[in-house]
């Protein structure tokens, strides 16, 4: 079982929310943690806009044992009203830059026969969410990428994390606050702790909270039923 103690980890989106909690949880377990985001400051951190070239970030990070691809942004509202420029923006930050970073750092992990890749997707990556069509598509892309890569690379762990509603600035930042009473947002540290445990147990996929795996599995098995339920209760 790969312990995170002693690992050299790079966390994207580490200035806030799930990324900050994950970086703290890894450091508490004895990992050496490298943090990146646009606004991050302090020792062991590298400020970088993932919408630009990721090569300087990869060069700064060097050899890492654990890469947590977490940075991301959302957009809520009807697709037909979405400003067209938001589409490439979401795909660039949520998908393209993350995969470019994986492409830069994975060969070293393969050569050392040691490493783990974590992709922070969303429950929206496992089933459609109304008014989040493009966001859902970016998160599903991460999941599909992980499923394929896992078959290709046997010596490197690949974990997909599907958070539900988490108490972070994510909703305010996307411009549409979370106003539903249920499900209630849960702390970012719950995701961080589940993520770290998933790395330690080399789990391919986790849902946080864990009950979310049931609607996701049901959607895979009986999509027409889930569509009906979502239209009626969503
Ligand atoms: N909160 C939820 O309910 C929820 C649910 C499911 C999935 N997720 C996913 O979880 C991940 C983390 O989200 P969060 O809830 O922790 O949100 P958050 O608090 O808004 O954190 C997002 C992080 O991404 C960074 N980031 C955004 N744009 C960037 C860019 N262009 N370049 C570099 N870094 C950038 C931000 O840092 P800077 O602003 O400093 O760049 C920040 O550290 C995201 O991928 C999100 O889609 C969140």
CSV table of C-alpha atoms in Angstrom, one decimal, residues 17 19 41 105 159 177:
chain,number,residue,atom,x,y,z
A,17,UNK,CA,-11.1,25.0,-1.2
A,19,UNK,CA,-6.9,21.9,-3.3
A,41,UNK,CA,2.4,32.8,-2.6
A,105,UNK,CA,5.1,14.6,-15.5
A,159,UNK,CA,-7.7,7.9,-9.1
A,177,UNK,CA,-24.1,30.9,-5.5
